[in-house]
PDB file of C-alpha atoms and ligand atoms in Angstrom:
ATOM      1  CA  MET K   5      20.901  11.978   4.532  1.00 56.00           C
ATOM      2  CA  PRO K   6      19.420  10.321   7.871  1.00 59.00           C
ATOM      3  CA  SER K   7      20.241   6.852   8.606  1.00 88.00           C
ATOM      4  CA  LEU K   8      18.287   4.002   6.992  1.00 97.00           C
ATOM      5  CA  GLY K   9      15.720   2.298   9.021  1.00 97.00           C
ATOM      6  CA  ARG K  10      16.471  -1.388  10.168  1.00 98.00           C
ATOM      7  CA  LEU K  11      12.764  -2.793   9.340  1.00 98.00           C
ATOM      8  CA  HIS K  12      11.614  -2.617   5.959  1.00 98.00           C
ATOM      9  CA  LEU K  13       7.874  -3.483   5.584  1.00 98.00           C
ATOM     10  CA  ILE K  14       6.914  -4.195   1.985  1.00 98.00           C
ATOM     11  CA  THR K  15       3.270  -3.654   1.393  1.00 98.00           C
ATOM     12  CA  ASP K  16       1.104  -6.966   0.432  1.00 98.00           C
ATOM     13  CA  THR K  17      -1.479  -6.083  -2.195  1.00 97.00           C
ATOM     14  CA  ARG K  18      -2.384  -9.410  -3.098  1.00 93.00           C
ATOM     15  CA  PRO K  19      -6.180  -9.885  -3.285  1.00 93.00           C
ATOM     16  CA  GLY K  20      -7.726  -9.823   0.125  1.00 93.00           C
ATOM     17  CA  ARG K  21      -5.062  -7.810   1.877  1.00 96.00           C
ATOM     18  CA  ASN K  22      -5.369  -4.467   3.682  1.00 97.00           C
ATOM     19  CA  PRO K  23      -1.961  -2.821   3.281  1.00 98.00           C
ATOM     20  CA  LEU K  24      -2.932   0.389   5.020  1.00 98.00           C
ATOM     21  CA  ALA K  25      -4.419  -1.501   8.114  1.00 98.00           C
ATOM     22  CA  VAL K  26      -1.100  -3.328   8.401  1.00 98.00           C
ATOM     23  CA  LEU K  27       0.822   0.071   8.105  1.00 98.00           C
ATOM     24  CA  ARG K  28      -1.324   1.600  10.634  1.00 98.00           C
ATOM     25  CA  ALA K  29      -0.634  -1.244  13.088  1.00 98.00           C
ATOM     26  CA  ALA K  30       3.256  -1.005  12.377  1.00 98.00           C
ATOM     27  CA  LEU K  31       4.032   2.594  12.411  1.00 98.00           C
ATOM     28  CA  PRO K  32       3.219   3.305  16.056  1.00 98.00           C
ATOM     29  CA  VAL K  33       5.590   0.470  17.039  1.00 98.00           C
ATOM     30  CA  ALA K  34       8.471   0.844  14.805  1.00 97.00           C
ATOM     31  CA  ARG K  35       7.894   4.809  13.842  1.00 97.00           C
ATOM     32  CA  SER K  36      11.467   6.183  12.386  1.00 97.00           C
ATOM     33  CA  GLU K  37      13.039   2.619  12.589  1.00 97.00           C
ATOM     34  CA  LEU K  38      10.306   1.634   9.796  1.00 98.00           C
ATOM     35  CA  VAL K  39      10.941   1.964   6.155  1.00 98.00           C
ATOM     36  CA  VAL K  40       7.747   1.237   4.123  1.00 98.00           C
ATOM     37  CA  GLN K  41       8.295   0.273   0.782  1.00 98.00           C
ATOM     38  CA  VAL K  42       5.168   0.534  -1.296  1.00 98.00           C
ATOM     39  CA  ARG K  43       5.121  -2.287  -3.803  1.00 98.00           C
ATOM     40  CA  VAL K  44       1.926  -3.146  -5.994  1.00 98.00           C
ATOM     41  CA  GLU K  45       1.107  -6.213  -8.222  1.00 96.00           C
ATOM     42  CA  ASP K  46       2.444  -5.895 -11.672  1.00 95.00           C
ATOM     43  CA  SER K  47      -1.202  -5.770 -12.940  1.00 95.00           C
ATOM     44  CA  ALA K  48      -1.821  -2.603 -10.918  1.00 97.00           C
ATOM     45  CA  THR K  49      -2.515   0.793 -12.583  1.00 98.00           C
ATOM     46  CA  ASP K  50      -0.436   3.539 -12.144  1.00 98.00           C
ATOM     47  CA  ARG K  51      -3.282   5.244 -10.414  1.00 98.00           C
ATOM     48  CA  GLN K  52      -3.743   2.439  -8.103  1.00 98.00           C
ATOM     49  CA  ALA K  53      -0.010   2.721  -7.049  1.00 98.00           C
ATOM     50  CA  TYR K  54      -0.102   6.397  -6.862  1.00 98.00           C
ATOM     51  CA  ASP K  55      -3.288   6.075  -4.386  1.00 98.00           C
ATOM     52  CA  LEU K  56      -1.692   3.553  -2.250  1.00 98.00           C
ATOM     53  CA  ALA K  57       1.868   5.528  -2.324  1.00 98.00           C
ATOM     54  CA  ARG K  58       0.349   9.024  -1.535  1.00 98.00           C
ATOM     55  CA  ARG K  59      -1.634   7.349   1.705  1.00 98.00           C
ATOM     56  CA  ALA K  60       1.600   5.631   2.553  1.00 98.00           C
ATOM     57  CA  VAL K  61       3.766   8.586   2.552  1.00 98.00           C
ATOM     58  CA  ALA K  62       1.224  10.574   4.495  1.00 98.00           C
ATOM     59  CA  LEU K  63       1.157   7.816   7.353  1.00 98.00           C
ATOM     60  CA  CYS K  64       4.719   7.585   7.310  1.00 98.00           C
ATOM     61  CA  ALA K  65       5.297  11.359   7.893  1.00 98.00           C
ATOM     62  CA  ALA K  66       3.205  11.019  10.932  1.00 98.00           C
ATOM     63  CA  TYR K  67       5.612   8.789  12.790  1.00 98.00           C
ATOM     64  CA  GLY K  68       8.913  10.023  11.380  1.00 97.00           C
ATOM     65  CA  ALA K  69       9.121   6.729   9.034  1.00 98.00           C
ATOM     66  CA  THR K  70      10.745   6.681   5.610  1.00 98.00           C
ATOM     67  CA  CYS K  71       8.601   5.741   2.550  1.00 98.00           C
ATOM     68  CA  LEU K  72       9.896   4.286  -0.739  1.00 98.00           C
ATOM     69  CA  VAL K  73       8.278   3.144  -3.887  1.00 99.00           C
ATOM     70  CA  ASN K  74       9.200  -0.129  -5.730  1.00 98.00           C
ATOM     71  CA  ASP K  75       9.678   0.102  -9.604  1.00 98.00           C
ATOM     72  CA  ARG K  76       7.453   2.944 -10.267  1.00 98.00           C
ATOM     73  CA  LEU K  77       9.957   6.002  -9.832  1.00 98.00           C
ATOM     74  CA  HIS K  78       7.514   8.278 -11.346  1.00 98.00           C
ATOM     75  CA  VAL K  79       5.140   7.592  -8.567  1.00 98.00           C
ATOM     76  CA  ALA K  80       7.897   7.742  -6.107  1.00 98.00           C
ATOM     77  CA  LEU K  81       8.367  11.487  -7.389  1.00 98.00           C
ATOM     78  CA  ALA K  82       4.496  12.233  -7.615  1.00 98.00           C
ATOM     79  CA  VAL K  83       4.004  11.332  -4.102  1.00 98.00           C
ATOM     80  CA  ALA K  84       7.370  12.862  -2.717  1.00 98.00           C
ATOM     81  CA  ALA K  85       8.588   9.530  -1.515  1.00 98.00           C
ATOM     82  CA  ALA K  86      12.116   9.287  -0.006  1.00 98.00           C
ATOM     83  CA  GLY K  87      13.244   7.297  -2.708  1.00 98.00           C
ATOM     84  CA  GLY K  88      12.772   4.091  -4.446  1.00 98.00           C
ATOM     85  CA  HIS K  89      13.821   0.542  -4.973  1.00 98.00           C
ATOM     86  CA  VAL K  90      14.939  -1.070  -8.494  1.00 98.00           C
ATOM     87  CA  GLY K  91      15.997  -4.783  -9.558  1.00 98.00           C
ATOM     88  CA  ALA K  92      17.093  -6.688 -12.548  1.00 97.00           C
ATOM     89  CA  ASP K  93      13.660  -5.979 -14.555  1.00 97.00           C
ATOM     90  CA  ASP K  94      13.609  -2.392 -13.383  1.00 98.00           C
ATOM     91  CA  LEU K  95      15.196   0.782 -14.413  1.00 98.00           C
ATOM     92  CA  PRO K  96      19.128   0.372 -14.282  1.00 98.00           C
ATOM     93  CA  VAL K  97      20.607   1.862 -11.097  1.00 98.00           C
ATOM     94  CA  GLY K  98      22.464   4.483 -12.691  1.00 98.00           C
ATOM     95  CA  ALA K  99      19.217   5.627 -14.542  1.00 98.00           C
ATOM     96  CA  ALA K 100      17.173   5.326 -11.364  1.00 99.00           C
ATOM     97  CA  ARG K 101      19.690   7.686  -9.675  1.00 98.00           C
ATOM     98  CA  ARG K 102      19.347  10.013 -12.356  1.00 98.00           C
ATOM     99  CA  VAL K 103      15.411  10.074 -11.973  1.00 98.00           C
ATOM    100  CA  LEU K 104      15.431  10.326  -8.372  1.00 98.00           C
ATOM    101  CA  GLY K 105      18.204  12.792  -7.768  1.00 98.00           C
ATOM    102  CA  SER K 106      21.414  12.610  -5.663  1.00 98.00           C
ATOM    103  CA  ALA K 107      19.511  13.105  -2.275  1.00 97.00           C
ATOM    104  CA  ALA K 108      16.985  10.301  -2.622  1.00 98.00           C
ATOM    105  CA  VAL K 109      17.137   6.857  -0.669  1.00 98.00           C
ATOM    106  CA  LEU K 110      17.820   4.211  -3.605  1.00 98.00           C
ATOM    107  CA  GLY K 111      17.706   0.492  -3.111  1.00 98.00           C
ATOM    108  CA  ALA K 112      18.737  -1.963  -5.408  1.00 99.00           C
ATOM    109  CA  THR K 113      18.279  -5.979  -5.502  1.00 98.00           C
ATOM    110  CA  ALA K 114      21.657  -7.769  -5.435  1.00 98.00           C
ATOM    111  CA  ARG K 115      22.062 -11.709  -5.095  1.00 98.00           C
ATOM    112  CA  GLU K 116      25.789 -11.805  -5.597  1.00 98.00           C
ATOM    113  CA  PRO K 117      28.887  -9.971  -4.701  1.00 98.00           C
ATOM    114  CA  ALA K 118      29.684  -8.662  -8.410  1.00 98.00           C
ATOM    115  CA  THR K 119      25.970  -7.313  -8.921  1.00 98.00           C
ATOM    116  CA  ALA K 120      26.090  -6.001  -5.645  1.00 98.00           C
ATOM    117  CA  ALA K 121      29.595  -3.844  -6.141  1.00 98.00           C
ATOM    118  CA  ALA K 122      28.260  -2.707  -9.654  1.00 98.00           C
ATOM    119  CA  ALA K 123      24.881  -1.424  -7.947  1.00 98.00           C
ATOM    120  CA  VAL K 124      26.752   0.607  -5.451  1.00 98.00           C
ATOM    121  CA  ALA K 125      29.134   1.990  -7.880  1.00 98.00           C
ATOM    122  CA  ALA K 126      26.060   3.023 -10.068  1.00 98.00           C
ATOM    123  CA  GLY K 127      24.499   4.838  -7.134  1.00 98.00           C
ATOM    124  CA  ALA K 128      22.638   2.360  -4.707  1.00 98.00           C
ATOM    125  CA  SER K 129      22.397   3.715  -1.171  1.00 98.00           C
ATOM    126  CA  TYR K 130      21.472   0.328   0.059  1.00 98.00           C
ATOM    127  CA  LEU K 131      20.828  -3.289  -1.382  1.00 98.00           C
ATOM    128  CA  GLY K 132      18.085  -5.445  -0.975  1.00 98.00           C
ATOM    129  CA  VAL K 133      19.788  -9.111  -0.758  1.00 98.00           C
ATOM    130  CA  GLY K 134      17.823 -12.689  -1.225  1.00 97.00           C
ATOM    131  CA  PRO K 135      15.902 -14.746  -1.088  1.00 98.00           C
ATOM    132  CA  CYS K 136      17.725 -15.594   2.034  1.00 98.00           C
ATOM    133  CA  HIS K 137      15.158 -18.307   2.894  1.00 98.00           C
ATOM    134  CA  PRO K 138      12.268 -19.783   0.982  1.00 98.00           C
ATOM    135  CA  THR K 139       9.214 -17.473   0.517  1.00 98.00           C
ATOM    136  CA  SER K 140       5.704 -18.066  -0.701  1.00 95.00           C
ATOM    137  CA  THR K 141       5.040 -14.248  -1.264  1.00 96.00           C
ATOM    138  CA  LYS K 142       6.797 -13.996  -4.440  1.00 96.00           C
ATOM    139  CA  THR K 143       7.183 -16.822  -7.388  1.00 95.00           C
ATOM    140  CA  GLY K 144       9.771 -16.885  -9.611  1.00 95.00           C
ATOM    141  CA  LEU K 145      12.780 -16.463  -7.518  1.00 98.00           C
ATOM    142  CA  PRO K 146      16.263 -18.421  -7.774  1.00 97.00           C
ATOM    143  CA  ASP K 147      17.046 -20.689  -4.932  1.00 97.00           C
ATOM    144  CA  PRO K 148      17.460 -18.999  -1.506  1.00 98.00           C
ATOM    145  CA  ILE K 149      21.018 -17.877  -0.876  1.00 98.00           C
ATOM    146  CA  GLY K 150      21.054 -18.425   2.895  1.00 98.00           C
ATOM    147  CA  PRO K 151      23.102 -16.511   5.534  1.00 98.00           C
ATOM    148  CA  ALA K 152      26.172 -17.583   3.670  1.00 98.00           C
ATOM    149  CA  GLY K 153      25.035 -16.005   0.518  1.00 98.00           C
ATOM    150  CA  LEU K 154      24.181 -13.006   2.314  1.00 98.00           C
ATOM    151  CA  ARG K 155      27.585 -12.755   3.915  1.00 98.00           C
ATOM    152  CA  ALA K 156      29.440 -12.999   0.502  1.00 98.00           C
ATOM    153  CA  VAL K 157      27.353  -9.925  -0.610  1.00 98.00           C
ATOM    154  CA  ALA K 158      27.714  -7.779   2.603  1.00 98.00           C
ATOM    155  CA  GLU K 159      31.583  -8.375   2.659  1.00 98.00           C
ATOM    156  CA  ALA K 160      31.806  -6.978  -0.957  1.00 98.00           C
ATOM    157  CA  VAL K 161      30.032  -3.590  -0.220  1.00 98.00           C
ATOM    158  CA  ALA K 162      29.975  -0.640   2.219  1.00 98.00           C
ATOM    159  CA  VAL K 163      26.272   0.380   2.029  1.00 98.00           C
ATOM    160  CA  PRO K 164      23.697  -1.173   4.211  1.00 98.00           C
ATOM    161  CA  VAL K 165      22.335  -4.678   3.186  1.00 98.00           C
ATOM    162  CA  ILE K 166      19.038  -5.523   3.917  1.00 98.00           C
ATOM    163  CA  ALA K 167      18.160  -9.271   3.955  1.00 99.00           C
ATOM    164  CA  ILE K 168      14.681 -10.248   2.156  1.00 98.00           C
ATOM    165  CA  GLY K 169      12.814 -13.430   1.534  1.00 98.00           C
ATOM    166  CA  GLY K 170      11.118 -15.774   4.208  1.00 98.00           C
ATOM    167  CA  VAL K 171      12.571 -13.583   7.009  1.00 98.00           C
ATOM    168  CA  THR K 172      11.068 -13.814  10.311  1.00 98.00           C
ATOM    169  CA  ALA K 173      12.156 -12.734  13.931  1.00 98.00           C
ATOM    170  CA  ALA K 174      13.677 -15.987  14.740  1.00 98.00           C
ATOM    171  CA  ALA K 175      15.929 -15.794  11.549  1.00 98.00           C
ATOM    172  CA  VAL K 176      17.020 -12.193  12.348  1.00 98.00           C
ATOM    173  CA  PRO K 177      20.232 -13.044  14.516  1.00 98.00           C
ATOM    174  CA  VAL K 178      21.737 -15.318  12.154  1.00 98.00           C
ATOM    175  CA  LEU K 179      21.052 -12.771   9.498  1.00 98.00           C
ATOM    176  CA  ARG K 180      22.648  -9.882  11.387  1.00 98.00           C
ATOM    177  CA  ALA K 181      25.656 -11.946  12.388  1.00 98.00           C
ATOM    178  CA  ALA K 182      26.099 -12.370   8.587  1.00 98.00           C
ATOM    179  CA  GLY K 183      26.186  -8.880   7.783  1.00 98.00           C
ATOM    180  CA  ALA K 184      22.760  -7.850   7.273  1.00 98.00           C
ATOM    181  CA  TYR K 185      22.118  -4.325   8.540  1.00 98.00           C
ATOM    182  CA  GLY K 186      18.311  -4.842   8.558  1.00 98.00           C
ATOM    183  CA  VAL K 187      15.407  -6.849   7.018  1.00 98.00           C
ATOM    184  CA  ALA K 188      12.716  -6.545   4.711  1.00 99.00           C
ATOM    185  CA  VAL K 189       9.357  -8.519   5.001  1.00 98.00           C
ATOM    186  CA  VAL K 190       6.101  -9.156   3.730  1.00 98.00           C
ATOM    187  CA  GLY K 191       4.542 -11.989   5.445  1.00 98.00           C
ATOM    188  CA  ALA K 192       6.330 -11.790   8.748  1.00 98.00           C
ATOM    189  CA  VAL K 193       3.834  -8.642   9.332  1.00 98.00           C
ATOM    190  CA  SER K 194       1.191  -8.917   6.902  1.00 98.00           C
ATOM    191  CA  ASP K 195       0.416 -12.518   7.523  1.00 97.00           C
ATOM    192  CA  ALA K 196       0.612 -12.051  11.286  1.00 98.00           C
ATOM    193  CA  ALA K 197      -2.777 -12.319  13.439  1.00 97.00           C
ATOM    194  CA  ASP K 198      -1.298  -9.335  15.464  1.00 98.00           C
ATOM    195  CA  PRO K 199       0.791  -7.297  12.905  1.00 98.00           C
ATOM    196  CA  ALA K 200       1.803  -4.695  15.796  1.00 98.00           C
ATOM    197  CA  ARG K 201       3.197  -7.505  18.001  1.00 98.00           C
ATOM    198  CA  ALA K 202       4.920  -9.035  15.057  1.00 98.00           C
ATOM    199  CA  THR K 203       6.582  -5.724  14.297  1.00 98.00           C
ATOM    200  CA  ALA K 204       7.578  -5.292  17.938  1.00 98.00           C
ATOM    201  CA  GLU K 205       9.064  -8.933  17.606  1.00 98.00           C
ATOM    202  CA  LEU K 206      11.073  -8.177  14.445  1.00 98.00           C
ATOM    203  CA  LEU K 207      12.246  -4.698  15.970  1.00 98.00           C
ATOM    204  CA  GLY K 208      13.605  -6.446  19.174  1.00 98.00           C
ATOM    205  CA  ALA K 209      15.425  -8.992  17.264  1.00 98.00           C
ATOM    206  CA  LEU K 210      17.093  -6.312  15.356  1.00 97.00           C
ATOM    207  CA  THR K 211      17.909  -3.994  18.132  1.00 92.00           C
ATOM    208  CA  CYS K 212      19.174  -6.331  20.797  1.00 84.00           C
TER     209      CYS K 212
HETATM  210  C1  LIG V 558      14.510  -4.446   0.002  1.00 74.31           C
HETATM  211  C2  LIG V 558      13.999  -5.142  -1.140  1.00 74.31           C
HETATM  212  N1  LIG V 558      14.811  -5.971  -1.641  1.00 74.31           N
HETATM  213  C3  LIG V 558      14.546  -6.710  -2.869  1.00 74.31           C
HETATM  214  C4  LIG V 558      13.246  -6.508  -3.644  1.00 74.31           C
HETATM  215  C5  LIG V 558      13.112  -7.114  -4.985  1.00 74.31           C
HETATM  216  O1  LIG V 558      13.167  -6.007  -5.779  1.00 74.31           O
HETATM  217  P1  LIG V 558      13.024  -6.765  -7.546  1.00 74.31           P
HETATM  218  O2  LIG V 558      13.867  -7.665  -7.804  1.00 74.31           O
HETATM  219  O3  LIG V 558      13.026  -5.628  -8.237  1.00 74.31           O
HETATM  220  O4  LIG V 558      11.478  -7.451  -7.561  1.00 74.31           O
HETATM  221  P2  LIG V 558      10.140  -6.879  -7.248  1.00 74.31           P
HETATM  222  O5  LIG V 558       9.889  -6.486  -5.803  1.00 74.31           O
HETATM  223  O6  LIG V 558      10.098  -5.565  -8.050  1.00 74.31           O
HETATM  224  O7  LIG V 558       9.257  -7.777  -7.478  1.00 74.31           O
HETATM  225  C6  LIG V 558      12.535  -5.505  -3.132  1.00 74.31           C
HETATM  226  N2  LIG V 558      11.636  -5.154  -3.643  1.00 74.31           N
HETATM  227  N3  LIG V 558      13.142  -4.827  -1.996  1.00 74.31           N
HETATM  228  C1  3NM V 559       9.476  -9.057  -2.954  1.00 74.31           C
HETATM  229  C2  3NM V 559      10.432 -10.049  -2.700  1.00 74.31           C
HETATM  230  N1  3NM V 559      11.693  -9.955  -3.193  1.00 74.31           N
HETATM  231  C3  3NM V 559      12.572 -10.734  -3.080  1.00 74.31           C
HETATM  232  C4  3NM V 559      13.800 -11.220  -3.469  1.00 74.31           C
HETATM  233  O1  3NM V 559      14.424 -12.173  -3.078  1.00 74.31           O
HETATM  234  O2  3NM V 559      14.300 -10.344  -4.471  1.00 74.31           O
HETATM  235  S1  3NM V 559      11.736 -11.894  -1.790  1.00 74.31           S
HETATM  236  C5  3NM V 559      10.421 -11.182  -1.697  1.00 74.31           C
HETATM  237  C6  3NM V 559       9.254 -11.498  -1.102  1.00 74.31           C
HETATM  238  C7  3NM V 559       9.393 -11.411   0.451  1.00 74.31           C
HETATM  239  O3  3NM V 559       8.246 -11.839   1.131  1.00 74.31           O
HETATM  240  P1  3NM V 559       8.329 -12.512   2.498  1.00 74.31           P
HETATM  241  O4  3NM V 559       8.881 -11.771   3.562  1.00 74.31           O
HETATM  242  O5  3NM V 559       6.839 -12.648   2.849  1.00 74.31           O
HETATM  243  O6  3NM V 559       9.063 -13.890   2.449  1.00 74.31           O
HETATM  244 MG1   MG V 560      11.407  -4.634  -9.167  1.00 74.31          MG
END
């Protein structure tokens, strides 16, 4: 399995957003360092998820980037994505691994060490850990775990830990020092006036 990219860009499909335009801006900058996670609103139909995912897979292929699909693993398989990401309300990690197969990238959400270790034992190849900081992108999350919470998870597992939740380029050094291999963002790129520049700033912080 090729090494995992360090910058995970999650699609923003809230009303009024243009996720494909954001991908077209970010991909030429980050190329193979980018992991695109296709995440749609819960209210989206499978057909809408499929249409976005197949376009994202094609764009990623042109730049050597990795494309994953959040939650809907049948969509991941249908578009030949590299894998998927699951959390507490999705298929259990072991079941997700059986669906996707042994070669797929499989991310799992973990907020504390015991869940993290269990997810890895069940077949997760990376962990999304957060929310590290307050975020306005997703509601209903627990309180932020901060760099200390991230460190506790990172010290418990041997797979890449991807910090998520309110991540900005300025926050990256502290998160990396706490054990993050990479970061996952929505707003830091999708809300930016210049998504290409925001991507470059995040990459710079991740690779310095
Ligand atoms: C990299 C990464 N980390 C965490 C999540 C959150 O997944 P989940 O808890 O299943 O919540 P939804 O994104 O499905 O609402 C993620 N998607 N990516
Ligand atoms: C989709 C998602 N999951 C989270 C978690 O902690 O599980 S935080 C989050 C949203 C991240 O968006 P932003 O980069 O704009 O804060
Ligand atoms: Mg989920």
